[in-house]
């Protein structure tokens, strides 16, 4: 439909920037774009007054931009970033990040991601699924995606992660999505993909430590269960939060019902988080995220 | 409007029952009501298969009931409860439980409760407001409600609670609502009102211990904040949960915004919990509630 | 896990009953079950005081029930239903209703249903997918489900529906799920499956008539979009409502974003409605549903 | 607490701008602020690609701004607005808009607004409450706010509105909040306060025309009821939507329950809409709003 085609310009660049706040930052960035003949289509900027930090997401039409794509970053770095001590990332709207999905035996998150890939809304490539279990190989095969089964034992963790890294590099993966992968990744592995590993965990009010949180939540009679998607850091389930949501439950729900509703929630929250990442709408700063709307 | 008047029968009794499960329980209770010429208007029953416990809420029109009101409990106790080891409570729809609201200096929950009392939906009396601070006396005075200010210090807690008990008894209070009362009640005090003290506390995903949870939540960048209303027990914030709800927040919310959104949530959740109690829709069993719909 | 297995009794029967209200109905039904050695595990009953109608869902363990399965309905009909003018349905927990899913070219609802079937939570068989378009045949084939493509034109509607009925009968289908099937079924067809065709439509506040509701909603700047799942009747989108939900949108959402969020909502609401049907939790009466919790 | 005080700068100005899109708009506005020594603390900008319209909200610290407050608008108008055909509004964070609340006999929305005024979060003055009924005068009197009762009959509508306008002008009112005021304002009256009259109406899925929507919704068995707050225009309930929300209901809810839940929703949605207006977060363009986050 032509009406829809007109809604987004053919091709845009996105800059995500954060730096110490000072006067003139918005001006400097917009001036850089304007002078090089870019047309800003979206700008969201935010100052954290407590930390005196400046955050910005700016997206512009590059159709007539006078700096070639492969020089934009370099030029911006020299003219702008150094001067203002900016940390920045540059993306183009027609890039398709290459993604690996990690699974164990539960399929709900993976199936949800696969459908979103196939039905066209997601701008991403999914060349490989990695698992410590063989269970979901048929799902991968049906979708024509490579499946790499790398068993993890108490003794071989280091080797297993090295094998995973070889797979990730062979497929030039930029983003790792842990879709209910049941192993804990080592800090060494995680440090290879800073702010590029997205995980999901269930969250309860109050929190229930231990191996069977759904059983504990059921026994405690909670009325709400939640799920949290976050960037994975060395500290378990404590990385920057990307997205959270909850669902209502009642005393009549069995543990099975809780698990079923929890799975529905997990897939929704994880997919929403990955979508935000793919849209380049997330900036991380310390242990927080800024999510541009 | 006559159309609305017809919706609920003029006067009903409510029995809340729980006991070990066995065959014939529903039959026995409904037979008791039917034989005495009662008409059941609402019955909700639930078996917890794990604990083999039976829960029931039954409400019947007492217009033609052959047992007089003041003998129903006694008769039910002799004929039914003893035989089936039932724990039970009996209420009548035209009773108005007498309620005390405890406050400190924050007024949002109190004001919400007062308006719900005045606008007619709540079947309850509110003869007295108790506080450890003088701040909200004007609110009480405007509403024509007694205000009892009983300061609490490190040294006088026992005496202060005794003074509170005298006030509660003088006003024949059956239900205590802690509307952001900032003191911790002693187990001795709480034991006087089992399942009859309702409190509210904010809840976060993840949980933030310590004195400034909103600051912690803000620093952690959570996307959702919650509130939990519960029956108060000797263990702080760990009693049976009655109602929970959440609200979404973003990185752009300041700590002030979080506090403001949290207050909105607290009053909504606390009032919803008190409403359920007044409707006689809550059974507590161990540390759980069964909320009849 | 043994803990989960104990949660639900091995095999239960469910009776859904509605009839004019009168004294003794609950007693009569529970007496019927008790005398024949059934143990009630769940009972939810509700009187609509305006219409003086009685609604009941009762579920009991049939392990020791003295009436054989295939005589329960007949016996209940003779002893109870005639006397009290009851309309009733009887189901067993180990039955798996046979379901057909109708689709056109959009796959989101179908994929969601397929995953819920495969991952085990749904007690149903899905022998056939029917479509007026060939597009989704590969999805059916991957899942090993028969795919029946029956094109519908202005001129062949009657014949097409006859062909559909032959397919439905050949597969002994009891429940038809319209998963974004883009044809309007004739009243004659619908009358073959009363309260057994479930559809989904988007809903907006305010309502937008016409062919492009998402465009209209976008132009009007609505902040919420909704979806409604209902039993299909002769009047378009006006049958008894089973489930509804909404999602928030903003001015920054394009029409494409609205469509994407709408699809997410549609699949969630449709699957929730089908789940309630499969759990035998829905009674329809006139143009309303009673949803037992 | 000093931590909170630091969060927002002492004093800011806000510009809301919309105009035809063209290159360099963000640059031009930020350059204007920077050159005059302002520090941008918040910028949200959005291009509607379909309509080729540019929307911007920019907020800056005016502590060191070189243009005096009373010249900013004039200067901006001459240097910027004319050149780019901008429509714009200028506000200062320490202004307190003067608000009139219109009521009839229902108090829930008014009481909610009063509490938010008193508890300090709202930056506004509320000098007068206007009503066509005397019922809520005691509420006004308790709060020390003038109450102007102007009865409206079929014959005196024009005169009544003139009387209202005199009251509004006497109190220098800039914002009119219709808190369940049951009269329809004339287009002539409304034209005096463009985008400055905020109303609330309940919304249903599907829509129920007629005088008793709650009865219709109950009969139809809807599972969700909604409320919509909008700027009032000449067309009834059809002005630009500011905020919407919904609440779940069930078959067990009586019409009274629906009304009660509806009132809760109305006050929440209306107060949220007024809050957004007071925060200067709303731009209207045609029949849509842009709500800055």
mmCIF file of N, CA and C in Angstrom, chain D residues 206-273:
data_model
loop_
_atom_site.group_PDB
_atom_site.id
_atom_site.type_symbol
_atom_site.label_atom_id
_atom_site.label_comp_id
_atom_site.label_asym_id
_atom_site.label_seq_id
_atom_site.Cartn_x
_atom_site.Cartn_y
_atom_site.Cartn_z
ATOM 1 N N UNK D 206 -18.196 -3.039 22.235
ATOM 2 C CA UNK D 206 -18.467 -2.016 21.227
ATOM 3 C C UNK D 206 -19.092 -0.783 21.866
ATOM 4 N N UNK D 207 -19.285 0.244 21.052
ATOM 5 C CA UNK D 207 -19.900 1.474 21.544
ATOM 6 C C UNK D 207 -21.403 1.258 21.772
ATOM 7 N N UNK D 208 -21.920 1.836 22.827
ATOM 8 C CA UNK D 208 -23.354 1.764 23.089
ATOM 9 C C UNK D 208 -23.946 3.165 23.082
ATOM 10 N N UNK D 209 -24.667 3.490 22.051
ATOM 11 C CA UNK D 209 -25.297 4.801 22.036
ATOM 12 C C UNK D 209 -26.447 4.803 23.039
ATOM 13 N N UNK D 210 -26.949 5.968 23.347
ATOM 14 C CA UNK D 210 -28.127 6.051 24.198
ATOM 15 C C UNK D 210 -27.800 6.447 25.610
ATOM 16 N N UNK D 211 -28.837 6.577 26.406
ATOM 17 C CA UNK D 211 -28.733 7.229 27.705
ATOM 18 C C UNK D 211 -28.169 6.317 28.789
ATOM 19 N N UNK D 212 -28.265 4.999 28.616
ATOM 20 C CA UNK D 212 -27.847 4.106 29.687
ATOM 21 C C UNK D 212 -26.766 3.142 29.206
ATOM 22 N N UNK D 213 -25.577 3.652 28.909
ATOM 23 C CA UNK D 213 -24.559 2.767 28.346
ATOM 24 C C UNK D 213 -24.144 1.655 29.295
ATOM 25 N N UNK D 214 -24.135 1.916 30.618
ATOM 26 C CA UNK D 214 -23.730 0.852 31.542
ATOM 27 C C UNK D 214 -24.740 -0.297 31.515
ATOM 28 N N UNK D 215 -26.020 0.035 31.408
ATOM 29 C CA UNK D 215 -27.016 -1.022 31.280
ATOM 30 C C UNK D 215 -26.801 -1.822 29.992
ATOM 31 N N UNK D 216 -26.522 -1.095 28.900
ATOM 32 C CA UNK D 216 -26.299 -1.785 27.625
ATOM 33 C C UNK D 216 -25.059 -2.669 27.687
ATOM 34 N N UNK D 217 -23.999 -2.154 28.291
ATOM 35 C CA UNK D 217 -22.754 -2.922 28.387
ATOM 36 C C UNK D 217 -22.978 -4.178 29.225
ATOM 37 N N UNK D 218 -23.763 -4.032 30.287
ATOM 38 C CA UNK D 218 -24.065 -5.167 31.146
ATOM 39 C C UNK D 218 -24.868 -6.217 30.390
ATOM 40 N N UNK D 219 -25.840 -5.772 29.637
ATOM 41 C CA UNK D 219 -26.673 -6.724 28.888
ATOM 42 C C UNK D 219 -25.884 -7.427 27.801
ATOM 43 N N UNK D 220 -24.917 -6.722 27.238
ATOM 44 C CA UNK D 220 -24.116 -7.281 26.157
ATOM 45 C C UNK D 220 -23.024 -8.194 26.692
ATOM 46 N N UNK D 221 -22.751 -8.132 27.990
ATOM 47 C CA UNK D 221 -21.739 -9.008 28.566
ATOM 48 C C UNK D 221 -20.322 -8.634 28.202
ATOM 49 N N UNK D 222 -20.037 -7.341 28.093
ATOM 50 C CA UNK D 222 -18.665 -6.955 27.746
ATOM 51 C C UNK D 222 -17.710 -7.312 28.888
ATOM 52 N N UNK D 223 -16.456 -7.498 28.567
ATOM 53 C CA UNK D 223 -15.445 -7.907 29.543
ATOM 54 C C UNK D 223 -14.538 -6.744 29.944
ATOM 55 N N UNK D 224 -14.690 -5.622 29.270
ATOM 56 C CA UNK D 224 -13.845 -4.457 29.503
ATOM 57 C C UNK D 224 -14.691 -3.187 29.368
ATOM 58 N N UNK D 225 -14.503 -2.242 30.284
ATOM 59 C CA UNK D 225 -15.097 -0.919 30.073
ATOM 60 C C UNK D 225 -13.974 0.105 30.069
ATOM 61 N N UNK D 226 -14.198 1.216 29.381
ATOM 62 C CA UNK D 226 -13.140 2.199 29.217
ATOM 63 C C UNK D 226 -13.588 3.612 29.512
ATOM 64 N N UNK D 227 -12.617 4.503 29.587
ATOM 65 C CA UNK D 227 -12.913 5.929 29.709
ATOM 66 C C UNK D 227 -11.915 6.696 28.854
ATOM 67 N N UNK D 228 -12.381 7.801 28.288
ATOM 68 C CA UNK D 228 -11.580 8.610 27.385
ATOM 69 C C UNK D 228 -11.644 10.061 27.830
ATOM 70 N N UNK D 229 -10.481 10.687 27.969
ATOM 71 C CA UNK D 229 -10.457 12.116 28.253
ATOM 72 C C UNK D 229 -9.973 12.846 27.002
ATOM 73 N N UNK D 230 -10.628 13.963 26.679
ATOM 74 C CA UNK D 230 -10.368 14.635 25.415
ATOM 75 C C UNK D 230 -10.529 16.137 25.575
ATOM 76 N N UNK D 231 -9.959 16.879 24.658
ATOM 77 C CA UNK D 231 -10.277 18.300 24.564
ATOM 78 C C UNK D 231 -11.655 18.417 23.949
ATOM 79 N N UNK D 232 -12.463 19.288 24.546
ATOM 80 C CA UNK D 232 -13.835 19.428 24.093
ATOM 81 C C UNK D 232 -13.879 20.318 22.862
ATOM 82 N N UNK D 233 -14.560 19.832 21.835
ATOM 83 C CA UNK D 233 -14.783 20.616 20.620
ATOM 84 C C UNK D 233 -16.289 20.676 20.368
ATOM 85 N N UNK D 234 -16.672 21.324 19.292
ATOM 86 C CA UNK D 234 -18.090 21.485 19.000
ATOM 87 C C UNK D 234 -18.818 20.171 18.775
ATOM 88 N N UNK D 235 -18.061 19.130 18.395
ATOM 89 C CA UNK D 235 -18.685 17.836 18.136
ATOM 90 C C UNK D 235 -18.613 16.972 19.405
ATOM 91 N N UNK D 236 -19.748 16.508 19.877
ATOM 92 C CA UNK D 236 -19.852 15.827 21.172
ATOM 93 C C UNK D 236 -18.903 14.628 21.294
ATOM 94 N N UNK D 237 -18.071 14.626 22.339
ATOM 95 C CA UNK D 237 -17.177 13.502 22.651
ATOM 96 C C UNK D 237 -16.240 13.136 21.501
ATOM 97 N N UNK D 238 -16.003 14.061 20.575
ATOM 98 C CA UNK D 238 -15.195 13.712 19.412
ATOM 99 C C UNK D 238 -13.933 14.561 19.290
ATOM 100 N N UNK D 239 -13.568 15.299 20.329
ATOM 101 C CA UNK D 239 -12.372 16.131 20.271
ATOM 102 C C UNK D 239 -11.106 15.297 20.396
ATOM 103 N N UNK D 240 -9.949 15.950 20.267
ATOM 104 C CA UNK D 240 -8.660 15.244 20.341
ATOM 105 C C UNK D 240 -8.516 14.465 21.653
ATOM 106 N N UNK D 241 -8.167 13.199 21.537
ATOM 107 C CA UNK D 241 -8.060 12.307 22.697
ATOM 108 C C UNK D 241 -6.747 12.556 23.431
ATOM 109 N N UNK D 242 -6.829 12.745 24.731
ATOM 110 C CA UNK D 242 -5.624 12.957 25.543
ATOM 111 C C UNK D 242 -5.196 11.661 26.224
ATOM 112 N N UNK D 243 -6.143 10.988 26.845
ATOM 113 C CA UNK D 243 -5.790 9.789 27.609
ATOM 114 C C UNK D 243 -6.968 8.821 27.599
ATOM 115 N N UNK D 244 -6.653 7.533 27.599
ATOM 116 C CA UNK D 244 -7.687 6.495 27.670
ATOM 117 C C UNK D 244 -7.189 5.391 28.584
ATOM 118 N N UNK D 245 -8.113 4.733 29.227
ATOM 119 C CA UNK D 245 -7.749 3.539 29.979
ATOM 120 C C UNK D 245 -8.977 2.645 30.098
ATOM 121 N N UNK D 246 -8.761 1.409 30.518
ATOM 122 C CA UNK D 246 -9.855 0.443 30.630
ATOM 123 C C UNK D 246 -9.755 -0.312 31.951
ATOM 124 N N UNK D 247 -10.817 -0.989 32.306
ATOM 125 C CA UNK D 247 -10.784 -1.874 33.463
ATOM 126 C C UNK D 247 -11.588 -3.121 33.127
ATOM 127 N N UNK D 248 -11.193 -4.244 33.714
ATOM 128 C CA UNK D 248 -11.851 -5.514 33.406
ATOM 129 C C UNK D 248 -13.113 -5.689 34.242
ATOM 130 N N UNK D 249 -14.132 -6.268 33.647
ATOM 131 C CA UNK D 249 -15.334 -6.616 34.391
ATOM 132 C C UNK D 249 -15.719 -8.041 34.035
ATOM 133 N N UNK D 250 -16.684 -8.593 34.768
ATOM 134 C CA UNK D 250 -17.097 -9.963 34.480
ATOM 135 C C UNK D 250 -18.614 -10.065 34.523
ATOM 136 N N UNK D 251 -19.110 -11.238 34.158
ATOM 137 C CA UNK D 251 -20.563 -11.467 34.170
ATOM 138 C C UNK D 251 -21.138 -11.279 35.577
ATOM 139 N N UNK D 252 -20.287 -11.456 36.597
ATOM 140 C CA UNK D 252 -20.803 -11.365 37.968
ATOM 141 C C UNK D 252 -20.981 -9.914 38.413
ATOM 142 N N UNK D 253 -20.447 -8.971 37.667
ATOM 143 C CA UNK D 253 -20.619 -7.562 38.021
ATOM 144 C C UNK D 253 -22.039 -7.111 37.695
ATOM 145 N N UNK D 254 -22.680 -6.491 38.664
ATOM 146 C CA UNK D 254 -23.988 -5.895 38.418
ATOM 147 C C UNK D 254 -23.804 -4.541 37.735
ATOM 148 N N UNK D 255 -24.909 -3.953 37.332
ATOM 149 C CA UNK D 255 -24.826 -2.600 36.764
ATOM 150 C C UNK D 255 -24.202 -1.648 37.789
ATOM 151 N N UNK D 256 -24.563 -1.817 39.059
ATOM 152 C CA UNK D 256 -23.955 -0.992 40.116
ATOM 153 C C UNK D 256 -22.427 -1.152 40.151
ATOM 154 N N UNK D 257 -21.970 -2.384 40.028
ATOM 155 C CA UNK D 257 -20.525 -2.628 40.018
ATOM 156 C C UNK D 257 -19.875 -1.931 38.824
ATOM 157 N N UNK D 258 -20.534 -2.012 37.674
ATOM 158 C CA UNK D 258 -20.000 -1.358 36.481
ATOM 159 C C UNK D 258 -19.887 0.146 36.705
ATOM 160 N N UNK D 259 -20.925 0.723 37.284
ATOM 161 C CA UNK D 259 -20.920 2.166 37.535
ATOM 162 C C UNK D 259 -19.778 2.522 38.489
ATOM 163 N N UNK D 260 -19.626 1.706 39.560
ATOM 164 C CA UNK D 260 -18.563 1.954 40.532
ATOM 165 C C UNK D 260 -17.183 1.859 39.882
ATOM 166 N N UNK D 261 -16.953 0.802 39.105
ATOM 167 C CA UNK D 261 -15.660 0.649 38.438
ATOM 168 C C UNK D 261 -15.458 1.736 37.379
ATOM 169 N N UNK D 262 -16.553 2.107 36.746
ATOM 170 C CA UNK D 262 -16.472 3.181 35.753
ATOM 171 C C UNK D 262 -16.070 4.504 36.380
ATOM 172 N N UNK D 263 -16.617 4.809 37.551
ATOM 173 C CA UNK D 263 -16.258 6.054 38.237
ATOM 174 C C UNK D 263 -14.773 6.067 38.603
ATOM 175 N N UNK D 264 -14.293 4.943 39.106
ATOM 176 C CA UNK D 264 -12.868 4.841 39.436
ATOM 177 C C UNK D 264 -11.995 5.147 38.230
ATOM 178 N N UNK D 265 -12.418 4.608 37.113
ATOM 179 C CA UNK D 265 -11.676 4.771 35.872
ATOM 180 C C UNK D 265 -11.744 6.220 35.409
ATOM 181 N N UNK D 266 -12.933 6.804 35.459
ATOM 182 C CA UNK D 266 -13.120 8.178 34.986
ATOM 183 C C UNK D 266 -12.217 9.150 35.736
ATOM 184 N N UNK D 267 -12.182 9.011 37.060
ATOM 185 C CA UNK D 267 -11.379 9.971 37.810
ATOM 186 C C UNK D 267 -9.896 9.788 37.503
ATOM 187 N N UNK D 268 -9.482 8.533 37.335
ATOM 188 C CA UNK D 268 -8.070 8.277 37.056
ATOM 189 C C UNK D 268 -7.677 8.858 35.693
ATOM 190 N N UNK D 269 -8.530 8.636 34.706
ATOM 191 C CA UNK D 269 -8.212 9.078 33.344
ATOM 192 C C UNK D 269 -8.297 10.600 33.234
ATOM 193 N N UNK D 270 -9.314 11.191 33.849
ATOM 194 C CA UNK D 270 -9.441 12.653 33.778
ATOM 195 C C UNK D 270 -8.247 13.328 34.466
ATOM 196 N N UNK D 271 -7.899 12.854 35.653
ATOM 197 C CA UNK D 271 -6.772 13.465 36.367
ATOM 198 C C UNK D 271 -5.464 13.286 35.600
ATOM 199 N N UNK D 272 -5.291 12.138 34.967
ATOM 200 C CA UNK D 272 -4.077 11.928 34.167
ATOM 201 C C UNK D 272 -4.020 12.904 33.004
ATOM 202 N N UNK D 273 -5.177 13.165 32.391
ATOM 203 C CA UNK D 273 -5.219 14.089 31.251
ATOM 204 C C UNK D 273 -4.916 15.518 31.707
#
